Amino acid sequence: MKPIDLTTQLAGLTLKNPVITASGTYGFGEEYAAFYDPSRLGAITVKGITPLPRRGNPPPRVVETPAGMLNAVGLENPGLEEFLTTCLPRLEKLKTPVIVNISGFSLDDYALMAAAMPEDSCIVAVEVNISCPNIKQGGLAFGTDPRSAEEVLRVTRKHTKLPLIAKLTPNVTDIVTLAKAVANGGADIISLINTLLGMRIDIKTRKPILGNIMGGLSGPAVLPVAVRMVYQVYKAVRLPIIGMGGISTWQDAIEFMLAGASAVSVGTANFVNPLAPVEIIDGLAGYCRQAGFTAVREIVGLAHQ
Amino acid sequence: MIIVLHREIVIENRSLGSDIYRLVLKGAVAATARPGQFVHLQVGTTADPLLRRPFSIAGIDRPKGEITLYYRVAGRGTAQLTRVRPAETLSVIGPVGRGFTVPAAGELLLVAGGIGLFPLLALLEAVDRSAVKVKALWGGANRQFMEDVGRETLFQTGVDYAVATMDGSMGHPGVVTDLLKKVLAEKSAHGLAEATACGQGADAASAGGGSGVLADRPGGRTAFTVAACGPRGMLQAVAESCRQAGVPLEVSLEERMACGVGACLGCVCLVRTADGMLVRRRVCKDGPVFDGREVVWDETD
Ligand SMILES: Cc1cc2nc3c(=O)[nH]c(=O)nc-3n(C[C@H](O)[C@H](O)[C@H](O)COP(=O)(O)OP(=O)(O)OC[C@H]3O[C@@H](n4cnc5c(N)ncnc54)[C@H](O)[C@@H]3O)c2cc1C
Ligand SMILES: Cc1cc2nc3c(=O)[nH]c(=O)nc-3n(C[C@H](O)[C@H](O)[C@H](O)COP(=O)(O)O)c2cc1C
Ligand code: FES
């Protein structure tokens, strides 16, 4: 039996399979090494980094919702310097391609972080999280305004040769406008979706549950929204897509690829089933074998035919 | 690589009354579990309710390969858990977290609020009572709860204990921290300083095993220590009393969790380190047991 070709091309980046772990759900790669060898993955995406360390929001930071969860971690991270000196050497040991997720509150923040990422390490791409509030623009997210989004990518592009992934927020009226903007700005790859803004209230205390009041919705509940956005962006923009949002099984992953994703990211599902990413890798191969495909990339975008 | 994802067989899942259930699981967790650690348990197999639930390990039977958990029916997940039958299996991540220091000598005072008793039962079971003098203080709502839960747990252990109930129907009328204050006052009257200095050194104590949070602190294994679990407000009061009395304290904290393994930063608390730095710690991985002197109870301070 000939093995199924699982390799994936994302712009200049080749991954041995299309399954990635999503930023913020996989720490810096070490925790899940207790369950399986992370080098089985196509790549791992690390928690969003900011120039300076951040203590993040007060607890509670997570709350369950119907078939999903809200999180308001508030970008807690060790900061750029600590990331480079402590986290990166440890990531190197995992023998897995690493995508670094960067977040900033000004254009300078993004420029600084892009420039600081070594081009000869396990880091294979920089994912630009544009869901953060733009301090200069009064806190409006970079990612909800096409001009700011384009500008962030343009500035980041100038400071690194690594492939650039623009990670889009779904909290917009028209995702295609944003996708076109980041493509113009110089993104090589688009990843979608980040979390959907939501909140929950405790009916006993009559107060919002999250310390930050609002948080980002993820998990199976958001899957159809994410599939729809991948479908729309695939139709409108020529860049490869990393699809994510509620992927828990190989069937979910196939659905995203049919919609147009060249790769998929697994986030919240890690919390429920730590083996989800490797089960998905195996499931993709099984599906292709059953359906008569020799390479998984053959199914990308088939729902558009 | 330590594999920490297991399927455990349900041996028993039975109501004790007062909405408390006893769940006995057989599998790999018992072999390495230590008091104060917990399991992150999947209550169903569908996407809703989605997340795993954390429960303290209350009993560890290594020869039989069994752990005992006690849970209160608190919401959807625990309600679903009550319907699980013996011989079925559950997906368990564990044992997770950093547990209690198990003293090998001296005196240990357990302070429990309500269902905060459960992790302390494992500590009580692990400590060598011929070498360590143990006393338990336990507070709860009323006699019904104390009897339903205590009958098969604390009251059976033969340990010296005192109880407090909010409605005064059993033991001291009031809160468990009243009992703690009384014990600490008696201690200081009888010369706590002397007791703590009586020379049960770290060497003797390290034989007790465990990697509890007091283990790596000078004086952490002194002769008199307190271990506490319960609602946050209660723990804060316990910490204050112990601080005033100069008594080392370990607390087991609770926080809402997603991953349960340290990856999502969902379950953090704030800690003031010995050098005065305010830092975040993950309750699931860096805890759930913390040095009571380090926890910052109110973030708005
Ligand atoms: C380290 C640790 C050890 C625990 N040990 C025990 C134990 O031994 N026995 C016991 O009865 N309970 C224990 N709890 C509390 C227990 O996890 C919750 O009561 C349980 O998760 C409630 O689930 P539910 O679906 O019934 O409630 P729901 O309210 O429907 O739960 C909704 C969500 O909130 C979370 N949640 C609700 N209450 C709590 C809480 N008090 N703490 C943390 N998360 C919560 C749930 O996990 C779930 O994600 C422990 C909690 C932690 C953090
Ligand atoms: C706890 C948590 C933390 C997250 N942190 C980040 C982050 O730092 N940067 C980022 O770009 N996305 C972050 N995300 C979003 C995820 O990467 C992903 O886009 C989203 O959760 C949807 O996928 P899922 O439904 O599979 O989780 C986070 C999500 C969760 C649940
Ligand atoms: S629950 Fe994810 S870090 Fe503790």
XYZ file of C-alpha atoms and ligand atoms in Angstrom:
694
model
C 0.000 0.000 0.000
C 1.530 3.300 -1.094
C 1.663 5.855 1.721
C -0.490 8.934 1.211
C 1.506 12.098 0.519
C 0.581 14.434 3.356
C 3.017 17.232 2.549
C 1.623 20.711 2.312
C 2.878 23.763 0.483
C 2.211 27.111 2.114
C 3.814 29.748 -0.096
C 7.533 28.968 0.253
C 6.991 26.784 3.276
C 6.751 22.996 3.015
C 5.288 21.090 5.964
C 5.385 17.316 6.268
C 1.668 17.283 7.017
C -1.048 19.933 7.191
C -1.773 19.721 10.922
C -0.577 22.612 13.103
C -1.421 23.517 16.689
C -3.053 26.904 17.276
C -1.468 29.815 19.104
C -2.303 30.101 22.795
C -3.523 26.540 23.113
C -0.163 24.803 23.026
C 2.033 26.896 25.310
C 5.592 26.788 24.055
C 5.290 23.201 22.954
C 6.451 21.431 26.079
C 3.251 20.437 27.867
C 1.898 18.202 25.151
C 5.226 16.413 24.743
C 3.974 14.319 27.683
C 1.317 12.854 25.375
C 3.124 12.335 22.040
C 6.200 13.419 20.168
C 5.442 16.936 18.841
C 7.713 16.290 15.854
C 4.815 14.309 14.388
C 3.053 17.630 13.744
C 3.310 19.723 10.615
C 4.218 22.645 12.854
C 3.400 24.157 16.214
C 2.349 27.748 16.781
C 3.441 29.242 20.069
C 1.593 31.616 22.375
C 1.403 35.227 21.164
C 4.523 37.224 22.041
C 4.643 40.950 22.780
C 7.766 43.135 23.047
C 7.528 43.329 26.846
C 6.353 40.669 29.322
C 2.636 40.818 30.108
C 0.905 39.573 33.235
C -2.415 39.304 31.407
C -5.930 39.547 32.803
C -7.096 38.628 36.302
C -8.945 35.295 36.659
C -11.379 33.840 35.859
C -9.931 33.677 32.377
C -11.858 30.771 30.912
C -15.499 29.802 30.966
C -17.318 27.017 29.234
C -20.099 27.790 26.733
C -22.391 25.522 24.723
C -19.961 23.346 22.715
C -17.241 25.918 23.234
C -15.411 28.170 25.627
C -14.506 31.807 26.148
C -10.995 32.873 27.034
C -9.644 36.186 28.246
C -6.014 35.434 28.937
C -5.016 38.949 27.934
C -1.876 37.934 26.059
C 0.066 36.842 29.116
C 3.546 36.034 27.815
C 7.181 36.252 28.899
C 8.052 39.010 26.420
C 10.363 39.009 23.421
C 13.698 38.788 25.227
C 12.737 35.895 27.474
C 11.178 34.151 24.502
C 14.418 34.350 22.540
C 16.726 33.388 25.391
C 14.657 30.753 27.234
C 11.754 29.468 25.123
C 13.439 29.295 21.740
C 16.321 27.002 22.784
C 13.756 24.630 24.317
C 11.589 24.752 21.205
C 14.654 23.899 19.156
C 14.846 20.579 21.041
C 11.348 19.538 19.926
C 12.620 19.082 16.353
C 9.387 20.547 15.019
C 8.870 23.562 12.761
C 7.745 26.514 14.882
C 5.449 29.368 13.927
C 5.898 32.400 16.162
C 2.731 34.381 16.832
C 3.410 38.079 17.402
C 1.088 40.710 18.856
C 1.615 44.409 19.196
C -0.068 47.605 20.231
C 1.701 49.815 17.693
C 3.350 49.399 14.293
C 6.737 49.724 15.991
C 5.925 46.721 18.190
C 5.341 44.538 15.146
C 8.466 45.829 13.404
C 10.599 45.189 16.452
C 9.419 41.617 16.883
C 9.616 40.686 13.230
C 13.186 41.960 13.100
C 14.151 40.000 16.212
C 13.133 36.588 14.866
C 16.201 34.614 13.782
C 16.018 33.308 10.228
C 18.184 30.237 10.891
C 16.325 28.559 13.764
C 13.357 26.234 14.144
C 11.161 29.250 13.394
C 9.706 28.671 9.931
C 7.180 31.504 9.806
C 5.877 34.525 11.677
C 2.148 34.703 12.339
C 0.982 38.273 12.759
C -1.940 38.472 15.158
C -3.780 41.616 14.163
C -6.670 41.176 16.604
C -4.953 43.356 19.211
C -6.098 46.858 20.047
C -4.208 49.631 18.276
C -3.308 52.054 21.065
C -2.789 54.999 18.677
C -6.197 54.441 17.090
C -7.921 54.523 20.473
C -7.859 50.782 20.996
C -9.674 49.727 17.840
C -8.297 46.382 16.724
C -5.773 46.592 13.855
C -7.562 43.654 12.352
C -10.966 45.288 11.983
C -9.755 48.200 9.852
C -8.436 47.225 6.393
C -5.990 50.138 6.211
C -4.393 49.397 9.614
C -4.286 45.688 8.814
C -2.480 46.344 5.539
C -0.074 48.706 7.263
C 0.821 46.143 9.961
C 1.701 43.591 7.304
C 3.656 46.100 5.244
C 5.758 47.137 8.228
C 6.312 43.557 9.370
C 7.244 42.501 5.831
C 10.078 45.033 5.787
C 11.688 43.483 8.861
C 11.864 39.764 8.114
C 12.470 37.387 5.246
C 10.535 34.613 7.003
C 7.156 33.684 5.499
C 4.476 35.950 6.957
C 1.108 34.653 8.062
C -1.657 37.182 8.663
C -4.063 35.910 11.305
C -7.464 37.437 10.829
C -10.129 38.158 13.397
C -13.671 37.052 12.539
C -15.131 40.066 14.350
C -15.659 42.002 11.111
C -18.526 42.495 8.707
C -16.625 41.430 5.598
C -13.699 39.055 6.003
C -12.819 39.265 2.290
C -11.967 42.979 2.522
C -9.537 42.230 5.346
C -8.019 39.278 3.509
C -7.399 41.461 0.439
C -5.866 44.152 2.625
C -3.308 41.823 4.246
C -2.521 40.316 0.850
C -1.733 43.824 -0.426
C 0.368 44.421 2.677
C 2.617 41.503 1.785
C 1.245 38.487 3.664
C 2.289 35.116 2.239
C -0.327 33.063 4.038
C -3.650 33.828 5.734
C -4.808 32.087 8.861
C -8.383 32.210 10.013
C -10.107 32.430 12.353
C -9.147 33.946 15.677
C -11.783 33.889 18.414
C -15.234 35.494 18.252
C -15.931 38.115 20.911
C -18.453 36.963 23.516
C -19.411 37.062 27.171
C -21.293 35.185 29.888
C -23.009 36.328 33.063
C -23.360 34.366 36.299
C -27.057 34.408 37.175
C -26.327 33.846 40.879
C -23.916 36.732 41.364
C -25.504 38.668 38.444
C -22.028 39.651 37.284
C -19.933 38.839 34.203
C -17.987 35.636 34.810
C -14.705 36.562 33.147
C -12.283 38.833 34.966
C -12.028 40.802 31.729
C -15.867 40.758 31.235
C -15.527 39.792 27.558
C -13.543 37.015 25.966
C -12.933 35.083 22.772
C -15.155 32.181 21.765
C -13.512 29.031 20.411
C -14.260 25.347 20.046
C -16.842 23.343 18.047
C -19.408 26.158 18.377
C -17.439 28.397 15.986
C -16.713 25.783 13.326
C -19.389 26.756 10.784
C -18.397 30.424 11.000
C -14.773 29.501 10.353
C -15.583 27.165 7.446
C -17.659 29.905 5.843
C -14.829 32.434 6.152
C -12.242 30.026 4.729
C -14.586 29.376 1.813
C -15.082 33.103 1.128
C -11.407 33.991 1.375
C -10.317 31.060 -0.819
C -12.633 32.295 -3.537
C -11.405 35.877 -3.372
C -7.678 35.764 -2.563
C -4.871 33.722 -4.119
C -2.929 33.082 -0.884
C -2.724 29.725 0.890
C -4.949 29.451 3.961
C -4.440 27.876 7.382
C -7.956 27.086 8.586
C -8.926 26.867 12.245
C -11.910 27.218 14.563
C -13.421 24.258 16.327
C -11.451 21.517 14.590
C -11.628 18.416 16.811
C -11.626 15.473 14.394
C -10.211 14.532 10.996
C -13.687 14.993 9.545
C -13.588 18.642 10.664
C -10.124 19.046 9.140
C -11.300 17.598 5.807
C -14.209 20.044 5.805
C -11.812 22.999 6.171
C -9.579 21.686 3.403
C -12.517 21.204 1.068
C -13.454 24.821 1.810
C -9.977 25.889 0.737
C -7.548 25.502 3.629
C -4.108 24.120 2.688
C -3.396 23.411 6.343
C -5.399 23.335 9.563
C -4.738 24.370 13.150
C -6.052 22.568 16.196
C -6.731 24.747 19.251
C -9.376 24.145 21.887
C -9.596 20.452 20.971
C -6.170 19.929 22.560
C -7.742 20.702 25.950
C -10.369 18.002 25.535
C -8.382 15.365 23.682
C -4.637 15.957 23.869
C -4.161 13.410 21.086
C -6.499 15.233 18.674
C -3.743 16.595 16.365
C -2.103 13.200 15.806
C -5.457 11.464 15.417
C -6.307 14.045 12.756
C -3.050 13.372 10.884
C -3.863 9.661 10.789
C -7.470 10.346 9.819
C -6.483 12.541 6.863
C -4.392 9.731 5.412
C -7.221 7.259 5.932
C -9.736 9.517 4.174
C -7.476 9.995 1.167
C -6.852 6.270 0.905
C -10.575 5.489 1.049
C -11.502 8.171 -1.465
C -8.677 7.397 -3.867
C -6.510 10.504 -3.458
C -2.751 9.994 -3.440
C -1.949 13.352 -1.849
C -3.951 15.273 0.708
C -3.358 18.562 -1.135
C -5.616 17.265 -3.922
C -8.672 17.910 -1.761
C -7.923 21.588 -1.072
C -10.774 23.731 -2.346
C -12.781 20.870 -3.847
C -16.013 22.286 -2.439
C -15.674 25.144 -4.934
C -15.899 22.903 -8.001
C 8.093 10.893 27.956
C 5.489 10.375 30.703
C 2.155 9.440 29.237
C -0.521 11.024 31.365
C -3.667 10.245 29.400
C -5.436 7.141 30.630
C -8.687 5.266 30.457
C -9.652 4.294 33.961
C -12.304 1.749 34.875
C -15.108 2.872 37.150
C -15.212 0.617 40.210
C -17.768 2.569 42.182
C -19.838 5.725 41.667
C -22.208 6.169 44.546
C -24.079 8.960 46.347
C -23.121 9.700 49.954
C -26.035 12.102 50.353
C -25.892 15.896 50.411
C -25.168 15.852 46.643
C -21.743 14.304 47.221
C -20.604 11.261 45.240
C -17.734 8.878 45.726
C -16.007 7.755 42.540
C -13.412 4.982 42.572
C -11.283 4.525 39.457
C -8.895 1.716 38.622
C -6.002 2.295 36.269
C -2.573 3.798 35.870
C -3.020 7.021 37.867
C -2.720 5.374 41.284
C 0.847 4.226 40.610
C 2.285 7.724 40.589
C -0.375 9.894 42.285
C 0.580 11.990 45.289
C -1.565 13.847 47.807
C -2.684 17.237 46.544
C -2.567 16.258 42.892
C -5.722 16.065 40.810
C -7.164 14.387 37.749
C -8.681 16.161 34.748
C -11.624 14.043 33.827
C -13.803 13.915 30.731
C -17.393 13.458 31.857
C -18.851 12.652 28.449
C -17.860 11.999 24.892
C -19.839 14.690 23.101
C -18.894 18.282 22.311
C -21.223 19.537 25.002
C -20.314 19.935 27.815
C -16.969 20.400 26.153
C -14.252 20.754 28.752
C -12.756 18.278 31.194
C -13.441 18.734 34.913
C -10.720 18.818 37.595
C -11.146 16.690 40.750
C -8.734 16.219 43.624
C -7.356 12.773 44.296
C -8.729 11.961 47.754
C -7.476 8.411 48.141
C -4.622 6.450 46.596
C -4.509 2.654 46.819
C -1.331 1.655 45.034
C -1.588 -2.131 45.544
C -5.097 -2.183 44.063
C -4.284 0.485 41.463
C -7.246 2.570 42.566
C -7.857 6.216 43.264
C -10.849 7.651 45.075
C -12.460 10.969 44.188
C -15.359 12.732 45.864
C -17.414 15.194 43.887
C -20.253 17.557 44.556
C -22.999 17.767 41.956
C -22.446 21.383 41.008
C -23.652 21.732 37.432
C -24.036 20.001 34.097
C -20.769 18.112 34.051
C -21.006 16.618 37.514
C -24.698 15.816 36.979
C -23.680 13.822 33.904
C -20.945 12.121 35.904
C -23.497 10.705 38.359
C -24.915 8.578 35.526
C -21.645 6.739 34.900
C -21.885 3.052 35.917
C -19.297 0.637 37.284
C -17.277 -1.171 34.568
C -17.575 1.824 32.230
C -14.368 3.712 31.509
C -13.517 7.403 31.772
C -10.794 9.384 30.021
C -8.486 10.817 32.658
C -5.500 13.139 32.424
C -3.438 12.660 35.531
C -2.033 12.735 38.023
C -1.625 16.470 37.454
C 0.003 19.237 39.454
C 2.183 19.844 42.442
C 0.878 18.395 45.664
C 1.309 18.798 49.407
C 4.534 18.315 51.328
C 4.187 15.129 53.343
C 5.903 15.783 56.684
C 7.866 12.914 58.182
C 7.877 14.256 61.714
C 6.431 16.987 63.896
C 2.835 18.148 63.787
C 0.445 18.627 60.890
C -2.785 20.570 61.116
C -5.345 20.068 58.344
C -7.864 22.872 57.821
C -10.761 22.105 55.486
C -13.767 24.100 54.319
C -16.664 22.025 52.940
C -15.539 19.897 49.988
C -12.017 21.251 50.524
C -11.728 18.204 52.769
C -11.136 15.906 49.793
C -7.502 16.627 48.830
C -6.592 16.706 52.523
C -7.860 13.131 52.903
C -5.071 11.987 50.593
C -2.517 13.866 52.665
C -3.910 12.365 55.844
C -3.634 8.918 54.313
C -0.032 9.482 53.186
C 1.374 10.821 56.417
C 2.926 8.394 58.896
C 0.789 9.001 61.959
C 3.166 7.145 64.256
C 5.744 9.828 63.534
C 3.577 12.883 62.877
C 0.897 14.220 65.176
C -2.074 15.080 62.959
C -5.195 17.057 63.766
C -7.993 18.014 61.390
C -10.315 21.018 61.545
C -13.301 20.897 59.241
C -16.074 23.384 58.622
C -19.329 22.919 56.721
C -22.865 24.130 56.336
C -24.720 21.792 58.695
C -24.777 18.441 60.501
C -26.417 16.661 57.575
C -23.533 17.517 55.242
C -20.869 16.742 57.833
C -22.378 13.354 58.647
C -23.080 12.339 55.050
C -19.541 13.166 53.985
C -17.632 12.544 57.205
C -19.167 9.160 57.954
C -17.194 7.423 55.225
C -14.186 9.703 55.256
C -12.729 11.814 58.053
C -14.686 10.303 60.960
C -13.417 6.846 60.016
C -9.760 7.667 59.960
C -9.296 7.737 63.725
C -7.589 11.093 63.471
C -8.116 13.755 66.111
C -10.594 16.237 64.633
C -12.888 19.158 65.419
C -15.774 20.432 63.319
C -17.613 23.709 62.903
C -20.976 24.279 61.222
C -22.452 27.515 59.966
C -25.879 26.756 61.448
C -24.432 25.433 64.690
C -26.041 21.996 64.286
C -22.742 20.222 64.891
C -19.537 21.147 66.674
C -18.492 24.758 66.985
C -21.150 27.161 65.721
C -19.367 29.292 63.138
C -16.505 28.973 60.730
C -13.521 26.644 60.734
C -11.120 29.561 60.987
C -12.444 30.164 64.528
C -11.149 26.694 65.387
C -7.838 27.427 63.710
C -7.385 30.626 65.720
C -8.012 28.687 68.900
C -5.433 26.034 68.032
C -2.864 28.628 67.047
C -3.466 30.573 70.267
C -2.955 27.407 72.336
C 0.165 26.674 70.340
C 1.697 30.028 71.003
C 0.781 29.764 74.686
C 2.661 26.479 74.816
C 5.583 27.887 72.951
C 5.189 27.340 69.252
C 8.679 28.694 68.678
C 10.070 25.929 70.819
C 8.064 23.293 68.993
C 9.147 24.527 65.592
C 12.771 24.505 66.647
C 12.696 21.052 68.130
C 15.016 19.805 65.472
C 13.082 17.561 63.128
C 15.377 18.621 60.364
C 14.971 18.544 56.642
C 16.855 15.251 56.459
C 14.353 13.315 58.461
C 11.527 15.074 56.722
C 12.695 14.401 53.194
C 12.143 10.713 53.816
C 8.453 11.578 53.667
C 8.825 11.998 49.948
C 6.809 14.306 47.782
C 7.858 17.491 46.128
C 5.489 19.813 47.933
C 6.010 23.502 47.801
C 7.483 23.787 51.285
C 10.130 21.210 50.493
C 12.630 23.603 48.986
C 12.271 26.365 51.570
C 14.403 26.638 54.632
C 12.255 26.003 57.652
C 9.508 24.616 55.422
C 9.581 21.264 57.121
C 9.561 22.603 60.621
C 7.752 20.674 63.266
C 4.389 22.424 62.944
C 2.786 22.992 59.547
C -0.712 23.684 58.268
C -2.315 22.391 55.060
C -5.610 23.942 53.968
C -8.219 23.681 51.242
C -11.588 25.362 50.890
C -13.278 28.457 49.508
C -10.944 31.313 48.648
C -12.207 33.602 51.404
C -11.593 30.921 53.989
C -8.085 30.250 52.673
C -7.294 33.933 52.820
C -8.326 33.999 56.491
C -6.271 30.868 57.185
C -3.257 32.469 55.523
C -3.657 35.595 57.628
C -3.872 33.602 60.885
C -0.859 31.490 59.974
C 1.129 34.548 58.973
C 0.446 36.164 62.333
C 1.437 32.975 64.133
C 4.508 32.470 61.972
C 3.349 29.013 60.919
C 4.213 27.543 57.507
C 1.124 26.918 55.400
C 0.295 25.108 52.193
C -2.994 25.863 50.419
C -4.702 24.044 47.593
C -6.309 26.541 45.213
C -9.204 26.202 42.794
C -9.526 27.992 39.467
C -11.492 27.439 36.282
C -9.441 25.318 33.925
C -9.358 24.463 30.263
C -6.293 22.364 29.397
C -5.327 21.280 32.919
C -1.730 20.729 31.834
C -0.206 24.216 31.790
C -0.627 25.098 28.124
C -3.492 27.622 27.962
C -2.814 29.998 30.886
C -6.502 29.817 31.750
C -6.135 28.964 35.425
C -3.676 31.447 36.857
C -3.214 32.966 40.294
C -0.901 35.732 41.456
C 2.062 35.003 43.701
C 4.502 37.270 45.499
C 7.875 35.543 45.468
C 10.385 35.680 48.319
C 12.153 38.601 46.604
C 8.926 40.587 46.345
C 8.185 40.027 42.655
C 4.560 39.612 41.563
C 4.326 36.695 39.195
C 1.656 34.560 37.581
C 1.451 30.884 38.378
C -0.702 28.229 36.734
C -2.937 26.525 39.288
C -2.965 23.325 37.223
C 0.750 22.868 36.715
C 2.593 25.061 39.237
C -0.101 24.205 41.829
C -2.798 23.480 42.824
C -0.863 23.500 46.113
C 0.994 26.727 46.856
C 2.959 28.176 49.716
C 0.256 30.030 51.632
C 2.649 32.863 52.380
C 3.137 33.634 48.695
C -0.415 33.765 47.339
C -1.761 37.248 46.569
C -5.407 36.916 47.549
C -6.762 40.152 46.158
C -5.464 41.309 42.786
C -6.787 44.813 43.258
C -4.428 45.373 46.208
C -7.707 21.548 41.287
C -9.184 21.384 41.529
C -9.623 20.328 42.302
C -10.992 20.129 42.527
N -11.383 19.076 43.279
C -12.683 18.848 43.484
C -13.113 17.718 44.242
O -12.305 16.911 44.705
N -14.450 17.535 44.423
C -15.370 18.417 43.900
O -16.563 18.212 44.087
N -14.994 19.484 43.186
C -13.670 19.726 42.961
N -13.288 20.818 42.204
C -14.326 21.672 41.635
C -14.912 20.988 40.389
O -13.938 20.952 39.367
C -16.143 21.737 39.874
O -17.144 21.700 40.835
C -16.669 21.103 38.582
O -15.775 21.335 37.534
C -18.030 21.641 38.232
O -18.423 21.103 36.997
P -19.959 21.136 36.545
O -19.995 20.805 35.122
O -20.776 20.308 37.444
O -20.376 22.638 36.819
P -20.643 23.791 35.762
O -20.907 25.002 36.545
O -21.639 23.391 34.744
O -19.244 23.919 35.061
C -18.998 24.858 34.031
C -17.507 25.094 33.891
O -17.003 25.783 35.042
C -16.004 25.026 35.688
N -16.190 25.135 37.141
C -17.371 25.278 37.795
N -17.165 25.343 39.116
C -15.831 25.252 39.304
C -14.994 25.259 40.445
N -15.489 25.372 41.680
N -13.656 25.134 40.269
C -13.134 25.019 39.035
N -13.890 25.008 37.920
C -15.207 25.111 38.053
C -16.199 23.620 35.186
O -15.024 22.853 35.261
C -16.665 23.839 33.787
O -15.573 24.126 32.925
C -11.931 21.040 41.981
C -11.482 22.110 41.211
C -10.133 22.292 40.972
C -9.674 23.432 40.150
C -6.817 29.931 25.615
C -6.604 30.485 24.238
C -5.556 31.376 24.007
C -5.329 31.904 22.731
N -4.279 32.770 22.522
C -4.027 33.234 21.263
C -2.895 34.067 21.000
O -2.095 34.364 21.890
N -2.712 34.534 19.730
C -3.562 34.191 18.705
O -3.340 34.620 17.579
N -4.627 33.386 18.936
C -4.876 32.903 20.174
N -5.972 32.068 20.384
C -6.863 31.726 19.261
C -6.537 30.343 18.680
O -5.228 30.308 18.168
C -7.540 29.972 17.567
O -7.460 30.923 16.539
C -8.982 29.933 18.041
O -9.059 29.416 19.348
C -9.906 29.103 17.148
O -9.508 27.738 17.066
P -10.120 26.572 18.031
O -11.595 26.699 17.992
O -9.587 25.306 17.452
O -9.570 26.842 19.388
C -6.197 31.530 21.662
C -7.248 30.636 21.906
C -7.460 30.099 23.152
C -8.588 29.138 23.374
S -5.832 25.055 32.725
Fe -4.578 25.520 31.035
S -2.843 26.371 32.022
Fe -4.001 25.605 33.674
